[in-house]
Short mmCIF file of N, CA and C in Angstrom, two decimals:
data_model
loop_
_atom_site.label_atom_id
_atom_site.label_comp_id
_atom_site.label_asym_id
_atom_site.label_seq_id
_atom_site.Cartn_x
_atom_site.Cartn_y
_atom_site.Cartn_z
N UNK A 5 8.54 -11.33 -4.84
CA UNK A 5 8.59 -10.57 -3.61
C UNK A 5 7.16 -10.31 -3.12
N UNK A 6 7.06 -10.09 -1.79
CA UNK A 6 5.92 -9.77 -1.26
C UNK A 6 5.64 -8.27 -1.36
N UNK A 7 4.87 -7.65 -1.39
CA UNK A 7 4.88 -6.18 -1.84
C UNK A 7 3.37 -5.50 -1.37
N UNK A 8 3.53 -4.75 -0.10
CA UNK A 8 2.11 -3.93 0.60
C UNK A 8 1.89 -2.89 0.17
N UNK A 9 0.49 -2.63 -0.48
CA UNK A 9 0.09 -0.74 -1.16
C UNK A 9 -0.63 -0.65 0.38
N UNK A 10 -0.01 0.21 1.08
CA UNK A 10 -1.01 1.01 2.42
C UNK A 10 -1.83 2.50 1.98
N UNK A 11 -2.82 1.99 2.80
CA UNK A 11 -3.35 3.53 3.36
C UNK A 11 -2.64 4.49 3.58
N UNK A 12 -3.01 6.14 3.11
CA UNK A 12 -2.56 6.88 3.93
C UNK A 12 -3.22 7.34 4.78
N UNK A 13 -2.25 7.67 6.63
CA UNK A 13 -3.05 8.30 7.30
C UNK A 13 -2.43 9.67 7.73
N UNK A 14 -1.88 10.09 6.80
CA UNK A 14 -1.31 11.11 7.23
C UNK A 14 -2.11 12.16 6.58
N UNK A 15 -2.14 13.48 6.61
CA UNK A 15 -2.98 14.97 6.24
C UNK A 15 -4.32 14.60 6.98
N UNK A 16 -4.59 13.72 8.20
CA UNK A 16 -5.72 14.23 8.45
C UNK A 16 -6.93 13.80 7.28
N UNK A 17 -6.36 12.61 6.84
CA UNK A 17 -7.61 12.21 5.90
C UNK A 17 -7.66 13.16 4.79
N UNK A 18 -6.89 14.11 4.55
CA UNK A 18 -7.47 14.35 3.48
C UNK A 18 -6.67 14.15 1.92
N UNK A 19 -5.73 13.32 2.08
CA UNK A 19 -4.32 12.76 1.36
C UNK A 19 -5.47 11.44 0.98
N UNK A 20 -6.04 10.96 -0.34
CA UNK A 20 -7.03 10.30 -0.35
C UNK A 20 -6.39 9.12 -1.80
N UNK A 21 -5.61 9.54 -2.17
CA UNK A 21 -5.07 9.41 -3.45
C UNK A 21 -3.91 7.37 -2.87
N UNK A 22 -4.51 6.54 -3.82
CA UNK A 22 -3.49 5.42 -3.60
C UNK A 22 -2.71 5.53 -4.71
N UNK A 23 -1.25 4.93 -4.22
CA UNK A 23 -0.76 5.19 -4.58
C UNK A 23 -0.76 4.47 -6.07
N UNK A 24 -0.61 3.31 -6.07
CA UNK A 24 -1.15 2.14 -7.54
C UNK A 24 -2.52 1.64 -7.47
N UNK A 25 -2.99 1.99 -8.64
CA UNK A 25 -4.34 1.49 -9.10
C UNK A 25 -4.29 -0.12 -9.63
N UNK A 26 -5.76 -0.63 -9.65
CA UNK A 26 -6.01 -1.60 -9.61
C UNK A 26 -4.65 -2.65 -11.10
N UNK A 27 -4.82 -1.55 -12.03
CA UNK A 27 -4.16 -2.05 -13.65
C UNK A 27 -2.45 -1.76 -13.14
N UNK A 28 -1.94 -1.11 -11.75
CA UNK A 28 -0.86 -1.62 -11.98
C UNK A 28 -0.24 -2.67 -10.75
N UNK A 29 -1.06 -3.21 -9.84
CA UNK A 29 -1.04 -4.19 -9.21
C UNK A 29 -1.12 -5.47 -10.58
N UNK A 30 -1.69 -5.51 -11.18
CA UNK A 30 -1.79 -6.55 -11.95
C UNK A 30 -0.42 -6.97 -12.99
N UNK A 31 -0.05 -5.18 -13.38
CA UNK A 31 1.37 -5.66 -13.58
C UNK A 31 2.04 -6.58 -12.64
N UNK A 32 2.23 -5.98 -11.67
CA UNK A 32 3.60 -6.54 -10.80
C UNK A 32 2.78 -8.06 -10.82
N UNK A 33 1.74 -7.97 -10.57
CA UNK A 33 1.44 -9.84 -10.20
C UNK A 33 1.92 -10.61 -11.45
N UNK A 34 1.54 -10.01 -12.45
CA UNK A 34 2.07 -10.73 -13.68
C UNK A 34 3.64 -11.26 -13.82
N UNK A 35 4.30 -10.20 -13.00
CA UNK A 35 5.89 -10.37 -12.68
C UNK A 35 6.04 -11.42 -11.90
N UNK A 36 4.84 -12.01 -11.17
CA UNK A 36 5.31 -13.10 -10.27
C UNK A 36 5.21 -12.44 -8.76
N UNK A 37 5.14 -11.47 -8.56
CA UNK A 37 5.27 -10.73 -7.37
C UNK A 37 3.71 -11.00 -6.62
N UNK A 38 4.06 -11.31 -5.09
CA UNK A 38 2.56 -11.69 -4.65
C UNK A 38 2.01 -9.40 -3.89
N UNK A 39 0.79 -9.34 -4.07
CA UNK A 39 0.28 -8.15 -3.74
C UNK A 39 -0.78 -8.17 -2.46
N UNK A 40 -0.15 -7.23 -1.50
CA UNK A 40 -1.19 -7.37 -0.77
C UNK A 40 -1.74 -6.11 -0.34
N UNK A 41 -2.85 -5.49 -0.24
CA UNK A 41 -3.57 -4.52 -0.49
C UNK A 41 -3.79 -4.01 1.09
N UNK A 42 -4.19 -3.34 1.72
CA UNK A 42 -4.85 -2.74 2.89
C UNK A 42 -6.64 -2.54 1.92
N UNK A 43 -7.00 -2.91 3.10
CA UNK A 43 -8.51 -2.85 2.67
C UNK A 43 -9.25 -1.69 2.84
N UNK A 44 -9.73 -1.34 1.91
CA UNK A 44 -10.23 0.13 1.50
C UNK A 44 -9.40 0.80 0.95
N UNK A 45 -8.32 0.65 0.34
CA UNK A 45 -7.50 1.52 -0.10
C UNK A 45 -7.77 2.40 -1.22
N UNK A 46 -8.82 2.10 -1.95
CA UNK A 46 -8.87 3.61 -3.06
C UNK A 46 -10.63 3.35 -2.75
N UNK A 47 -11.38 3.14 -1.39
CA UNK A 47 -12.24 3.61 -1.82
C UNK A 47 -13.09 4.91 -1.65
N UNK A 48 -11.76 6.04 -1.21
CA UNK A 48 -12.08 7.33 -1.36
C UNK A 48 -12.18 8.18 -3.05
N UNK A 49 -11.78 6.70 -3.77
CA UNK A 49 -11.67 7.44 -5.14
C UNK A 49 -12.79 6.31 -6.19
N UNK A 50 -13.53 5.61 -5.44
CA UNK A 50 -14.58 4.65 -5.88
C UNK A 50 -13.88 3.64 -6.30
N UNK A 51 -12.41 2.96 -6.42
CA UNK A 51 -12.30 2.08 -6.47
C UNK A 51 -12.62 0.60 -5.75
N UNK A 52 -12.92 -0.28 -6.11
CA UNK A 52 -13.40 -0.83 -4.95
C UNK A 52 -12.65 -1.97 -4.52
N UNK A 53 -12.85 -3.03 -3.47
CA UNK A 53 -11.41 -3.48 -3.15
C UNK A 53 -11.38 -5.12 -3.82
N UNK A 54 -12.73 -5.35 -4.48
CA UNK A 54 -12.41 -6.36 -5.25
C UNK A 54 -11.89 -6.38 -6.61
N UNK A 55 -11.86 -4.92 -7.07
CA UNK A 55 -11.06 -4.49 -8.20
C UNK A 55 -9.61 -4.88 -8.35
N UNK A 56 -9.29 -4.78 -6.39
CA UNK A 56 -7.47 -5.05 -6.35
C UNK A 56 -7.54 -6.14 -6.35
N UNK A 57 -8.77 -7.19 -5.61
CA UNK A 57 -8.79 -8.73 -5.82
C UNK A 57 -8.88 -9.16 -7.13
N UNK A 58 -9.63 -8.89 -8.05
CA UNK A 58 -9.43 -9.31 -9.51
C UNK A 58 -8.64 -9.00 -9.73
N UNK A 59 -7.09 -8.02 -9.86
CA UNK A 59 -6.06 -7.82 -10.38
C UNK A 59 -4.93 -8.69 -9.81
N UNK A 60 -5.37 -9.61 -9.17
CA UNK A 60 -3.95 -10.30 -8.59
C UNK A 60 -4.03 -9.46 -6.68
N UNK A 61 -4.30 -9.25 -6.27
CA UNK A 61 -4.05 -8.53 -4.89
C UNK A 61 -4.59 -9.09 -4.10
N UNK A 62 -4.21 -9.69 -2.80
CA UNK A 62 -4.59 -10.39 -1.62
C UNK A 62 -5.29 -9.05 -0.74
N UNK A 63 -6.18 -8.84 -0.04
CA UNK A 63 -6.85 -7.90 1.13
C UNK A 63 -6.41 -8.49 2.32
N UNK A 64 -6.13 -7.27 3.10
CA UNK A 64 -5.73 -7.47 4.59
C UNK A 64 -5.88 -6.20 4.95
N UNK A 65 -6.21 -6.39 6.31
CA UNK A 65 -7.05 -5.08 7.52
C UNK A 65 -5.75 -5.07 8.13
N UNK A 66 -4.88 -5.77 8.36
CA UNK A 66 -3.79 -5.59 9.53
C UNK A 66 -2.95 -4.84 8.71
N UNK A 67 -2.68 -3.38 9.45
CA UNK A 67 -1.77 -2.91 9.18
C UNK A 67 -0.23 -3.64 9.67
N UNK A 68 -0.16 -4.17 10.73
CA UNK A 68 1.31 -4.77 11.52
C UNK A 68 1.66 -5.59 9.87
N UNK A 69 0.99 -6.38 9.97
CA UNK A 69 0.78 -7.75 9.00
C UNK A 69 1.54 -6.96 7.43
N UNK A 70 0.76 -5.75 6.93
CA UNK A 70 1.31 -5.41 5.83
C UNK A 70 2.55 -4.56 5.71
N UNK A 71 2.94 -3.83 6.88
CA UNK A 71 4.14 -3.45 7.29
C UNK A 71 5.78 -4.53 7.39
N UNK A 72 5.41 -5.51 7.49
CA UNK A 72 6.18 -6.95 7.19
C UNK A 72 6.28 -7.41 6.15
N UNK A 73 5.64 -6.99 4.97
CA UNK A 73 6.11 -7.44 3.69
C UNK A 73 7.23 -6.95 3.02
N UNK A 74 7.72 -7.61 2.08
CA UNK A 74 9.31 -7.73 1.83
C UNK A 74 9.05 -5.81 1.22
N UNK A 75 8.27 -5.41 0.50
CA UNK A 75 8.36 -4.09 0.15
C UNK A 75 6.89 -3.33 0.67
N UNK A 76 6.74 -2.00 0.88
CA UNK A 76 5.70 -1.54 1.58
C UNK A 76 5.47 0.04 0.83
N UNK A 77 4.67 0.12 -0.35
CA UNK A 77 4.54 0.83 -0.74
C UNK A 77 3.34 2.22 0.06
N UNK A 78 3.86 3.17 -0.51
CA UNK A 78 3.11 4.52 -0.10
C UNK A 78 2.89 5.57 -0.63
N UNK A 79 2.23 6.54 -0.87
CA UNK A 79 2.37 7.28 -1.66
C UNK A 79 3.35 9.08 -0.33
N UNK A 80 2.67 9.21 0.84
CA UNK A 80 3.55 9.85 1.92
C UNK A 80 4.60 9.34 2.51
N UNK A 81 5.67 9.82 2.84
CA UNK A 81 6.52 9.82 3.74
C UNK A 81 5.72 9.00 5.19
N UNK A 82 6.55 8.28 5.77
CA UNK A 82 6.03 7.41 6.55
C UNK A 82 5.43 7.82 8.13
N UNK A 83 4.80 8.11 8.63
CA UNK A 83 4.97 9.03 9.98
C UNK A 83 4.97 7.96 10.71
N UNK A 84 5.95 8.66 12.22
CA UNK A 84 6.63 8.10 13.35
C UNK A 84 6.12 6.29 13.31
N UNK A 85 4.76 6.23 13.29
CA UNK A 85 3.94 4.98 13.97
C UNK A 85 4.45 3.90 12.67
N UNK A 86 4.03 4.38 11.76
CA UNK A 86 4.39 3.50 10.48
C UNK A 86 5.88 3.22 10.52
N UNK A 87 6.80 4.24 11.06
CA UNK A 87 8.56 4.55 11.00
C UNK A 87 8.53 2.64 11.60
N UNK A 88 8.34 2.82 12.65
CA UNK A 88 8.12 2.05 13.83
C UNK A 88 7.91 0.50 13.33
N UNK A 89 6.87 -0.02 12.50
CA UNK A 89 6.40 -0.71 11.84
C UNK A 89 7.53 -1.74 11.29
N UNK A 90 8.45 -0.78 10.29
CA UNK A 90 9.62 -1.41 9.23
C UNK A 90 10.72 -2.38 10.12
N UNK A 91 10.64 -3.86 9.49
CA UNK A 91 11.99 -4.73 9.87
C UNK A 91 12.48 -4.99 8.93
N UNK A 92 13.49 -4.98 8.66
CA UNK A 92 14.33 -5.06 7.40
C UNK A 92 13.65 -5.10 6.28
N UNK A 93 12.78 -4.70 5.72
CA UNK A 93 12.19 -4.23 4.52
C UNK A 93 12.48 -2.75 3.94
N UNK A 94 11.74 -2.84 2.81
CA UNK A 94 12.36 -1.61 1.94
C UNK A 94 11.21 -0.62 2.02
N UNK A 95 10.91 0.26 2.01
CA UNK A 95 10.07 1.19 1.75
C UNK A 95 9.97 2.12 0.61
N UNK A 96 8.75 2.16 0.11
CA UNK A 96 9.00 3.04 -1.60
C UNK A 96 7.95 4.19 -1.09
N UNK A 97 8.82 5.31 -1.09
CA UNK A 97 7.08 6.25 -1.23
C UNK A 97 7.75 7.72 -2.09
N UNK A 98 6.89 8.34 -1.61
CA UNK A 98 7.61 9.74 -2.27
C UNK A 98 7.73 10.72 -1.10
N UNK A 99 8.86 11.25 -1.39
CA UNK A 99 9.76 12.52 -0.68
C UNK A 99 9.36 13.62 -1.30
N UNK A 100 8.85 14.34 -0.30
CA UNK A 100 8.99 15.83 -0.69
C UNK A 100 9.68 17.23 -0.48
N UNK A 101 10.10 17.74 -1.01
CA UNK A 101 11.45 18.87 -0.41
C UNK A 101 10.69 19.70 -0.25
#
């Protein structure tokens, strides 16, 4: 499966946290699963984005582009613009009550 870790842009930047680190992208690639990263994605936490490239993870700037992959990971709830984004794909993130 194709499978997108996005940015978050929700809190106003200050939600800084990705959701999978570099060691578990490499799982799923190991599964066979292709990864594709949003660029910059943990480097509010010094990860850097060839870290996700050595683990198996493709980089891409287009958000449209990573919103189209068969799964679209997140760590927020999706707001309106991102809502917008999803065609028959699945979305994984976390809910909060």
């Amino acid at each position: 499966m194709d499978i997108a870790i996005v940015k978050e842009i929700a809190a106003h930047g200050k939600e800084i946290r990705p959701i999978l680190l570099p060691r578990e992208v490499r799982r799923l690639a190991e599964e066979g699963h292709h990864l594709f990263v949003e660029r910059g994605l943990g480097e509010k936490i010094f990860v850097a984005d060839s870290e996700y490239e050595s683990h198996g993870a493709k980089l891409l700037a287009n958000r449209k582009e990573l919103f189209k992959k068969d799964i679209v990971v997140k760590l927020k709830p999706p707001l309106l613009q991102e809502f917008r984004l999803l065609r028959k794909n699945l979305l994984f993130c976390m809910l909060h009550a």
